[in-house]
Short mmCIF file of C-alpha atoms in Angstrom, two decimals:
data_model
loop_
_atom_site.label_atom_id
_atom_site.label_comp_id
_atom_site.label_asym_id
_atom_site.label_seq_id
_atom_site.Cartn_x
_atom_site.Cartn_y
_atom_site.Cartn_z
CA MET E 18 120.80 -16.68 -20.67
CA GLN E 19 118.40 -19.58 -21.75
CA VAL E 20 116.66 -21.85 -19.07
CA THR E 21 115.19 -25.40 -19.95
CA TYR E 22 111.88 -26.08 -17.86
CA TRP E 23 110.75 -29.56 -17.97
CA LEU E 24 106.52 -29.75 -17.69
CA GLU E 25 104.85 -32.88 -16.11
CA HIS E 26 101.68 -31.53 -18.31
CA ALA E 27 101.41 -28.91 -20.44
CA TRP E 28 97.86 -27.51 -21.94
CA LEU E 29 99.53 -27.19 -25.33
CA ASP E 30 95.91 -25.16 -26.81
CA THR E 31 93.69 -27.68 -27.64
CA HIS E 32 95.04 -30.75 -25.35
CA VAL E 33 97.19 -32.05 -22.06
CA GLU E 34 100.61 -32.96 -23.27
CA PRO E 35 102.89 -34.84 -21.39
CA GLY E 36 106.05 -34.92 -20.71
CA VAL E 37 107.04 -31.40 -22.86
CA VAL E 38 110.08 -29.24 -22.53
CA LEU E 39 110.38 -25.69 -22.81
CA ASP E 40 113.41 -23.75 -23.16
CA ALA E 41 113.33 -19.92 -22.90
CA SER E 42 115.71 -16.88 -23.42
CA THR E 43 115.94 -14.52 -20.01
CA THR E 44 117.42 -11.92 -22.34
CA ASP E 45 114.57 -11.68 -24.71
CA GLY E 46 111.93 -13.21 -22.44
CA ARG E 47 110.80 -15.64 -25.11
CA ILE E 48 110.18 -19.59 -25.69
CA THR E 49 112.87 -20.67 -27.75
CA ALA E 50 111.80 -24.35 -28.23
CA VAL E 51 109.05 -26.73 -27.20
CA ARG E 52 109.06 -30.28 -27.41
CA THR E 53 107.44 -32.98 -26.98
CA GLY E 54 107.73 -36.73 -26.00
CA ALA E 55 110.10 -36.27 -22.65
CA GLU E 56 109.32 -38.52 -20.06
CA ALA E 57 111.95 -37.71 -17.79
CA PRO E 58 113.46 -34.30 -17.12
CA PRO E 59 116.85 -33.35 -19.19
CA PRO E 60 119.45 -32.86 -16.97
CA GLY E 61 119.88 -29.39 -15.23
CA ALA E 62 116.01 -28.87 -16.21
CA VAL E 63 113.41 -26.93 -13.61
CA VAL E 64 110.98 -29.33 -12.85
CA LEU E 65 107.06 -28.02 -12.81
CA ARG E 66 105.03 -30.59 -11.73
CA GLY E 67 101.30 -30.52 -12.47
CA LEU E 68 99.57 -29.15 -15.30
CA THR E 69 101.40 -25.43 -17.10
CA ILE E 70 98.97 -23.23 -18.96
CA PRO E 71 100.10 -19.88 -20.42
CA GLY E 72 100.29 -17.21 -18.17
CA LEU E 73 96.80 -15.35 -16.80
CA ALA E 74 95.89 -11.90 -18.18
CA ASN E 75 94.08 -10.31 -15.60
CA ALA E 76 92.29 -7.90 -17.66
CA HIS E 77 90.74 -5.62 -15.79
CA SER E 78 92.20 -4.59 -12.34
CA HIS E 79 91.48 -1.16 -9.86
CA ALA E 80 94.55 -2.01 -7.73
CA PHE E 81 93.10 -0.05 -4.60
CA HIS E 82 90.11 -1.65 -4.70
CA ARG E 83 91.92 -4.53 -2.85
CA ALA E 84 91.42 -2.53 0.07
CA LEU E 85 88.02 -2.93 0.18
CA ARG E 86 88.03 -6.14 0.67
CA GLY E 87 85.81 -7.99 3.75
CA THR E 88 84.97 -3.89 4.54
CA VAL E 89 81.94 -3.88 1.81
CA GLN E 90 80.99 -7.22 2.56
CA VAL E 91 79.20 -5.36 5.94
CA GLY E 92 75.43 -5.42 5.65
CA SER E 93 73.59 -4.51 2.66
CA GLY E 94 73.64 -1.91 -0.15
CA THR E 95 74.10 -1.17 -4.07
CA PHE E 96 76.80 -0.62 -6.27
CA TRP E 97 75.86 3.18 -5.35
CA THR E 98 76.25 2.89 -1.86
CA TRP E 99 79.68 0.37 -2.38
CA ARG E 100 80.67 3.28 -4.48
CA GLU E 101 80.70 6.11 -1.08
CA VAL E 102 83.10 3.23 0.42
CA MET E 103 85.46 3.35 -2.26
CA TYR E 104 85.69 6.91 -2.89
CA GLY E 105 86.86 7.05 0.57
CA VAL E 106 89.90 4.57 0.24
CA ALA E 107 90.78 6.36 -2.63
CA GLN E 108 91.12 9.84 -1.22
CA ARG E 109 93.31 8.30 1.08
CA LEU E 110 96.21 7.33 -1.49
CA THR E 111 99.53 8.99 -2.20
CA PRO E 112 101.79 7.92 -4.79
CA ASP E 113 104.01 6.10 -2.14
CA SER E 114 101.29 4.18 -0.86
CA TYR E 115 99.57 3.32 -3.97
CA PHE E 116 103.26 1.86 -4.84
CA ALA E 117 103.19 0.27 -1.51
CA LEU E 118 99.43 -1.56 -2.18
CA ALA E 119 99.05 -2.09 -5.73
CA ARG E 120 102.88 -4.17 -5.12
CA ALA E 121 101.09 -6.20 -2.85
CA VAL E 122 98.37 -6.96 -4.76
CA TYR E 123 100.11 -7.76 -7.94
CA ALA E 124 102.14 -9.75 -5.78
CA GLU E 125 99.22 -11.91 -4.88
CA MET E 126 98.44 -12.01 -8.67
CA ALA E 127 101.37 -13.41 -9.52
CA LEU E 128 100.99 -16.14 -6.53
CA ALA E 129 97.70 -16.93 -8.40
CA GLY E 130 99.06 -17.01 -12.05
CA ILE E 131 99.00 -13.69 -13.70
CA THR E 132 101.59 -12.80 -15.50
CA ALA E 133 100.12 -9.36 -16.75
CA VAL E 134 96.89 -7.30 -15.70
CA GLY E 135 95.31 -4.38 -17.23
CA GLU E 136 95.30 -1.51 -14.46
CA PHE E 137 92.08 0.67 -15.54
CA HIS E 138 93.47 3.57 -13.83
CA TYR E 139 92.00 6.92 -12.93
CA LEU E 140 93.23 8.05 -9.83
CA HIS E 141 95.50 11.02 -11.23
CA HIS E 142 95.89 13.54 -9.09
CA ALA E 143 95.96 15.21 -5.50
CA PRO E 144 92.67 15.55 -3.35
CA GLY E 145 91.09 18.52 -4.43
CA GLY E 146 92.43 17.65 -8.18
CA THR E 147 95.52 19.78 -8.32
CA PRO E 148 98.40 18.00 -10.31
CA TYR E 149 101.05 16.28 -8.75
CA ALA E 150 104.80 17.86 -9.54
CA ASP E 151 105.00 14.85 -11.64
CA PRO E 152 101.74 14.88 -13.23
CA ASN E 153 101.48 11.07 -14.05
CA ALA E 154 103.12 10.51 -10.74
CA MET E 155 100.13 7.80 -9.82
CA GLY E 156 100.48 5.54 -13.01
CA ASP E 157 104.28 5.70 -12.78
CA ALA E 158 103.73 4.47 -8.80
CA LEU E 159 101.35 1.56 -10.56
CA ILE E 160 104.29 0.81 -13.78
CA ALA E 161 107.24 0.47 -10.74
CA ALA E 162 104.77 -1.67 -8.58
CA ALA E 163 103.97 -4.10 -11.34
CA ALA E 164 107.82 -3.95 -12.01
CA ASP E 165 108.53 -5.12 -8.89
CA ALA E 166 105.96 -7.61 -8.20
CA GLY E 167 107.50 -9.57 -11.50
CA ILE E 168 104.36 -9.36 -13.46
CA ARG E 169 103.52 -6.91 -17.06
CA ILE E 170 101.34 -4.10 -16.91
CA THR E 171 99.18 -2.56 -19.52
CA LEU E 172 98.40 1.00 -18.16
CA LEU E 173 95.02 1.44 -18.98
CA ASP E 174 95.06 5.52 -18.38
CA THR E 175 91.29 6.65 -18.08
CA ALA E 176 89.83 9.34 -19.01
CA TYR E 177 86.99 10.67 -16.00
CA LEU E 178 86.05 14.20 -16.74
CA SER E 179 82.04 14.48 -15.37
CA SER E 180 80.10 13.25 -12.89
CA GLY E 181 77.47 12.16 -14.70
CA PHE E 182 76.75 13.24 -19.02
CA GLY E 183 78.45 16.35 -18.66
CA ALA E 184 77.43 17.34 -14.75
CA ALA E 185 80.65 18.72 -13.32
CA PRO E 186 83.09 16.09 -11.33
CA GLU E 187 82.16 16.08 -7.58
CA GLN E 188 84.44 16.48 -4.65
CA HIS E 189 85.43 13.39 -4.81
CA GLN E 190 86.27 12.90 -7.99
CA LEU E 191 88.16 15.52 -8.36
CA ARG E 192 91.81 13.84 -8.46
CA PHE E 193 90.57 11.79 -11.42
CA SER E 194 89.51 14.54 -13.45
CA ASP E 195 91.53 16.27 -16.09
CA GLY E 196 89.15 18.97 -17.01
CA THR E 197 89.11 18.02 -20.97
CA ALA E 198 90.09 14.79 -22.92
CA ASP E 199 92.46 16.94 -24.60
CA ALA E 200 94.29 17.87 -21.73
CA TRP E 201 93.99 14.37 -20.54
CA ALA E 202 95.72 13.54 -23.68
CA GLU E 203 98.52 15.84 -23.11
CA ARG E 204 99.18 14.28 -19.83
CA VAL E 205 99.06 10.29 -20.68
CA SER E 206 101.15 10.98 -23.60
CA ALA E 207 104.14 11.69 -21.44
CA LEU E 208 103.86 8.31 -20.24
CA LYS E 209 106.41 6.07 -21.46
CA GLU E 210 106.65 2.30 -23.01
CA ARG E 211 109.45 -0.15 -21.71
CA GLU E 212 110.39 -3.76 -21.02
CA GLY E 213 106.90 -5.28 -19.40
CA VAL E 214 104.84 -2.14 -20.00
CA ARG E 215 102.48 -1.11 -22.35
CA ILE E 216 99.99 2.08 -22.25
CA GLY E 217 96.00 2.10 -23.06
CA ALA E 218 93.62 4.33 -22.84
CA ALA E 219 90.41 3.82 -21.43
CA VAL E 220 86.64 5.57 -21.05
CA HIS E 221 85.55 5.14 -17.68
CA SER E 222 81.99 5.21 -18.96
CA VAL E 223 79.94 7.32 -20.83
CA ARG E 224 78.41 9.11 -17.76
CA ALA E 225 82.11 10.46 -16.96
CA VAL E 226 83.28 11.54 -20.83
CA PRO E 227 81.32 14.17 -22.53
CA ALA E 228 79.93 12.60 -25.75
CA GLU E 229 81.57 15.54 -27.72
CA GLN E 230 85.15 14.02 -26.25
CA LEU E 231 84.83 10.52 -26.76
CA SER E 232 86.10 11.06 -30.19
CA THR E 233 89.57 12.40 -28.68
CA VAL E 234 90.09 9.91 -26.44
CA ALA E 235 89.54 7.55 -29.25
CA ARG E 236 91.66 8.98 -31.63
CA TRP E 237 94.38 9.07 -28.74
CA ALA E 238 94.31 5.17 -28.91
CA GLN E 239 94.05 4.86 -32.45
CA ASP E 240 97.13 6.80 -33.24
CA ARG E 241 99.00 4.51 -31.36
CA GLU E 242 97.35 1.65 -31.92
CA ALA E 243 96.87 1.21 -28.39
CA PRO E 244 94.13 -1.06 -26.75
CA LEU E 245 91.06 1.31 -25.66
CA HIS E 246 88.95 0.31 -22.65
CA VAL E 247 85.35 1.35 -21.17
CA HIS E 248 83.00 0.44 -18.44
CA LEU E 249 79.58 -0.32 -20.53
CA SER E 250 76.31 -1.10 -19.56
CA GLU E 251 77.33 -1.73 -15.76
CA GLN E 252 74.52 -0.56 -14.31
CA THR E 253 70.45 -0.24 -15.49
CA ALA E 254 71.02 3.43 -14.26
CA GLU E 255 73.63 4.52 -16.30
CA ASN E 256 71.75 3.04 -19.19
CA GLU E 257 68.51 4.84 -18.57
CA ALA E 258 70.30 8.14 -18.01
CA CYS E 259 72.37 7.53 -21.02
CA LEU E 260 68.95 7.13 -23.23
CA ALA E 261 67.38 10.38 -21.41
CA ALA E 262 70.47 12.32 -22.29
CA HIS E 263 71.25 11.18 -25.59
CA GLY E 264 68.24 9.00 -26.71
CA ARG E 265 70.48 5.82 -27.90
CA THR E 266 71.79 3.35 -25.62
CA PRO E 267 75.53 3.58 -24.33
CA THR E 268 77.04 1.02 -26.83
CA GLN E 269 75.24 3.38 -29.22
CA LEU E 270 76.77 6.40 -28.02
CA LEU E 271 80.01 4.98 -28.09
CA ALA E 272 79.50 3.87 -31.65
CA ASP E 273 78.71 6.98 -32.69
CA HIS E 274 81.88 8.90 -31.37
CA GLY E 275 84.36 5.97 -33.05
CA VAL E 276 84.74 4.05 -30.00
CA LEU E 277 84.04 0.56 -30.63
CA GLY E 278 86.52 -1.71 -32.67
CA ALA E 279 89.13 -4.70 -32.98
CA ARG E 280 91.52 -2.69 -30.16
CA THR E 281 88.32 -1.87 -27.96
CA THR E 282 87.12 -4.15 -24.84
CA GLY E 283 83.66 -3.46 -23.05
CA VAL E 284 84.16 -3.85 -19.61
CA HIS E 285 80.56 -6.23 -18.10
CA ASN E 286 78.22 -5.38 -20.97
CA THR E 287 75.69 -6.69 -18.68
CA HIS E 288 72.50 -4.77 -19.82
CA MET E 289 72.24 -4.82 -23.04
CA THR E 290 69.65 -4.93 -25.97
CA ASP E 291 69.76 -7.23 -29.11
CA ALA E 292 71.00 -4.09 -31.22
CA ASP E 293 73.75 -3.39 -28.44
CA VAL E 294 74.75 -6.62 -28.59
CA SER E 295 74.86 -6.61 -32.44
CA LEU E 296 76.91 -3.51 -32.78
CA ILE E 297 79.69 -4.68 -30.07
CA GLY E 298 80.13 -8.26 -32.19
CA SER E 299 79.60 -6.61 -35.72
CA THR E 300 82.70 -3.96 -34.91
CA SER E 301 84.80 -7.10 -33.28
CA THR E 302 84.66 -5.21 -29.83
CA GLY E 303 86.21 -7.55 -27.16
CA THR E 304 84.23 -8.09 -23.86
CA CYS E 305 85.32 -8.27 -20.56
CA MET E 306 83.39 -10.20 -17.83
CA CYS E 307 84.16 -9.67 -14.09
CA PRO E 308 81.94 -12.18 -12.59
CA THR E 309 83.37 -12.20 -9.14
CA THR E 310 83.03 -8.29 -8.91
CA GLU E 311 79.84 -8.25 -10.72
CA ARG E 312 78.03 -11.10 -8.49
CA ASP E 313 79.60 -9.46 -5.20
CA LEU E 314 78.07 -5.72 -6.72
CA ALA E 315 75.00 -7.00 -7.76
CA ASP E 316 75.25 -5.91 -11.18
CA GLY E 317 73.27 -9.04 -13.05
CA ILE E 318 74.78 -11.64 -15.26
CA GLY E 319 75.89 -10.43 -18.99
CA PRO E 320 74.81 -12.00 -22.59
CA ALA E 321 78.06 -13.69 -22.75
CA VAL E 322 77.10 -15.99 -24.71
CA ALA E 323 75.27 -13.88 -26.95
CA LEU E 324 78.38 -11.40 -27.33
CA GLN E 325 80.93 -14.07 -28.30
CA ARG E 326 78.62 -15.84 -30.89
CA ALA E 327 77.65 -12.13 -32.16
CA GLY E 328 81.94 -11.39 -32.89
CA SER E 329 83.08 -10.57 -29.67
CA PRO E 330 86.55 -11.91 -27.95
CA LEU E 331 85.70 -12.75 -24.49
CA SER E 332 88.45 -12.08 -21.57
CA LEU E 333 88.23 -12.08 -18.08
CA GLY E 334 89.21 -9.89 -15.18
CA SER E 335 88.99 -9.70 -11.37
CA ASP E 336 88.17 -6.06 -11.10
CA SER E 337 87.31 -4.99 -7.51
CA HIS E 338 89.20 -7.67 -5.93
CA ALA E 339 86.32 -9.35 -3.66
CA VAL E 340 89.12 -12.21 -4.90
CA ILE E 341 92.06 -12.65 -7.13
CA ASP E 342 91.23 -16.07 -8.88
CA LEU E 343 91.33 -15.95 -12.76
CA LEU E 344 90.47 -19.52 -12.40
CA GLU E 345 87.42 -18.68 -10.36
CA GLU E 346 86.25 -15.87 -13.25
CA ALA E 347 86.63 -18.54 -15.91
CA ARG E 348 84.70 -21.14 -13.95
CA ALA E 349 81.93 -18.26 -12.63
CA MET E 350 81.04 -16.94 -16.44
CA GLU E 351 80.28 -20.53 -17.29
CA LEU E 352 78.31 -21.11 -13.85
CA ASN E 353 76.63 -17.98 -14.01
CA GLU E 354 74.98 -18.72 -17.16
CA ARG E 355 73.91 -22.34 -15.75
CA LEU E 356 72.33 -20.97 -13.36
CA ARG E 357 70.26 -18.31 -15.77
CA THR E 358 69.52 -20.58 -18.70
CA ARG E 359 69.34 -23.57 -16.21
CA THR E 360 71.29 -25.61 -19.18
CA ARG E 361 74.84 -26.56 -18.84
CA GLY E 362 78.38 -26.55 -20.93
CA HIS E 363 78.00 -23.24 -22.57
CA TRP E 364 81.90 -23.34 -22.78
CA THR E 365 84.58 -26.20 -22.78
CA ALA E 366 87.31 -25.96 -20.33
CA ALA E 367 89.65 -24.92 -23.86
CA ALA E 368 87.45 -21.78 -24.18
CA LEU E 369 87.38 -20.93 -20.74
CA LEU E 370 91.52 -20.91 -20.82
CA ARG E 371 91.60 -19.32 -23.73
CA ALA E 372 89.50 -16.40 -22.61
CA ALA E 373 91.67 -16.14 -19.38
CA THR E 374 94.92 -16.34 -21.65
CA THR E 375 95.55 -15.33 -25.28
CA ASP E 376 92.52 -13.31 -25.25
CA GLY E 377 93.38 -11.69 -22.35
CA HIS E 378 96.04 -10.97 -23.11
CA ALA E 379 95.23 -9.33 -26.52
CA ALA E 380 92.71 -7.43 -25.26
CA LEU E 381 95.85 -5.81 -23.28
CA GLY E 382 97.88 -5.08 -26.15
CA TRP E 383 99.87 -8.72 -25.36
CA SER E 384 99.51 -10.57 -28.47
CA GLU E 385 102.82 -12.11 -28.71
CA ALA E 386 101.70 -13.63 -25.12
CA GLY E 387 98.55 -16.66 -24.08
CA ARG E 388 100.74 -19.43 -25.39
CA LEU E 389 103.27 -22.37 -25.47
CA GLU E 390 104.77 -22.10 -28.66
CA THR E 391 108.10 -20.81 -30.32
CA GLY E 392 108.47 -17.24 -30.25
CA ALA E 393 105.62 -16.81 -27.59
CA LEU E 394 106.61 -14.56 -24.38
CA ALA E 395 107.52 -17.10 -21.82
CA ASP E 396 105.16 -16.36 -19.51
CA PHE E 397 103.50 -19.75 -18.08
CA THR E 398 101.83 -20.76 -14.71
CA THR E 399 101.79 -24.10 -13.00
CA ILE E 400 98.55 -25.68 -11.22
CA ALA E 401 99.00 -28.30 -8.88
CA LEU E 402 97.33 -31.44 -9.82
CA ASP E 403 97.71 -33.35 -6.50
CA SER E 404 95.92 -31.04 -4.07
CA VAL E 405 92.88 -31.81 -1.91
CA ARG E 406 90.61 -29.74 -4.62
CA THR E 407 92.88 -30.97 -7.79
CA ALA E 408 93.39 -34.81 -7.12
CA GLY E 409 92.03 -37.82 -8.15
CA PRO E 410 91.01 -36.95 -12.18
CA VAL E 411 93.19 -38.63 -14.89
CA PRO E 412 96.20 -36.11 -16.45
CA ARG E 413 93.81 -35.96 -19.80
CA LEU E 414 91.34 -33.74 -18.07
CA ALA E 415 93.93 -31.59 -16.17
CA ALA E 416 92.07 -28.41 -18.14
CA GLU E 417 88.68 -29.70 -16.99
CA THR E 418 89.93 -29.79 -13.36
CA ALA E 419 91.96 -26.46 -13.39
CA VAL E 420 89.01 -24.57 -14.41
CA PHE E 421 86.37 -26.59 -12.60
CA ALA E 422 87.96 -27.18 -9.21
CA ALA E 423 91.60 -25.74 -8.82
CA SER E 424 91.28 -21.88 -7.24
CA ALA E 425 94.49 -19.61 -7.55
CA ALA E 426 95.94 -21.64 -3.87
CA ASP E 427 96.81 -24.41 -6.25
CA VAL E 428 99.39 -22.40 -8.31
CA ARG E 429 102.86 -23.89 -7.67
CA HIS E 430 104.75 -21.75 -9.89
CA THR E 431 104.66 -18.27 -12.09
CA ILE E 432 107.05 -17.63 -14.82
CA VAL E 433 107.59 -14.32 -16.44
CA GLY E 434 109.99 -13.51 -19.38
CA GLY E 435 111.72 -16.80 -18.74
CA ARG E 436 112.53 -15.73 -15.44
CA GLN E 437 110.45 -17.93 -11.69
CA VAL E 438 108.73 -15.04 -10.26
CA VAL E 439 106.83 -17.83 -7.93
CA ARG E 440 108.42 -20.76 -6.93
CA ASP E 441 106.83 -23.41 -5.11
CA GLY E 442 103.95 -21.20 -3.99
CA VAL E 443 106.01 -18.52 -2.50
CA HIS E 444 107.25 -14.83 -4.39
CA THR E 445 110.49 -14.82 -4.95
CA SER E 446 111.13 -11.05 -4.46
CA VAL E 447 107.79 -10.32 -2.22
CA PRO E 448 108.54 -12.96 0.50
CA ASP E 449 105.74 -12.66 2.83
CA VAL E 450 102.95 -11.53 0.36
CA ALA E 451 99.56 -11.66 3.01
CA GLN E 452 101.74 -9.06 5.74
CA THR E 453 102.87 -7.15 2.78
CA LEU E 454 98.85 -6.58 2.25
CA ALA E 455 97.85 -5.90 5.79
CA ASP E 456 100.37 -3.26 6.06
CA SER E 457 99.55 -1.73 2.84
CA ILE E 458 96.03 -1.65 3.61
CA ALA E 459 96.14 -0.83 7.39
CA ALA E 460 98.28 1.98 6.43
CA LEU E 461 94.90 3.41 4.76
CA ARG E 462 92.42 3.24 7.17
CA GLY E 463 91.36 6.53 8.64
#
């Protein structure tokens, strides 16, 4: 079946184009034609008023962290004290409750214009570490949740074997661990890709996978040409512990064991030496910045400008879901750099949109997404240009308006595979996302 959309304004990679007709096949989920110069909608076309951009790619998500929103804002502390609260939520999840929560979270993402998510998934087993009868029950719950919410998912199945540089997992971490990287590889190999689903790999961090087992995870991803992600240098304490254990930085340790490369993305990349930046760039390893989480956890501001200049593609993620708003992540990356340097204009709106769309999809293994052109996946989202936040600027500045003024609340439509998942700000299959979130989170309260 073919659906015709008329886009009042469209972002065509370099500029805003008025009056664009886009044909999409819901059979294969691809754009079949893009025509410009249409001043009025053709007969039968679905009208999308506002600015339509490629769908947003949330390159780093921990779905269950959404249950922490608000709770972890009480009082003070550090990343490490926040982590203890997170463990408490993780302990209470089952495959059924994780499905319910993730379905609501992914529906919230769709409302925010996100069409693909990279789920950094390490909550594998039952409390105490006993595998479920289906060893991938938790991962399959996430895949099913994304399908129900109507978005694509790259399940980044995560190796998490140690509490720190070879130490045994702590009690809360037992359900994360497969024991060895070989056992992790055996389990994750049973996961199957399907429509809307890609399977990737992740190293939780250099503290959580012993150095001699890093190459096992890297080889698994390399053999399958799959995305490989890793939390990298998020905390100075991890850097110091890695130097003490191995005499090198986490980036250098990953390079030594074949983890870096063009299909690899380092998440955060916050506390890096000049040599680390050069290693990341020279290997074309990506960088996923998560500014709203990094500021929420007081992690610091990473060297995103230096990393990109060195050759590292940038993507964006909402990580702990303090908010779910990729426009805010894009804006925050620029504004953080302004605060750090006291100068303005490190990225154009076009460059920030590229990080949130094209490069984010590429980091998740969806290189055929992130563009409004014939043959690309028919995944796109429309941002209102007449809200209290966006009204006023001329249409040719719609990209700047979207990035620097709009929020997730301004998303009016989200289309995935040519089908409307969000219509006029309402999710088509999860009609009351707020109540669904409230119910799924209430069920987890201890």
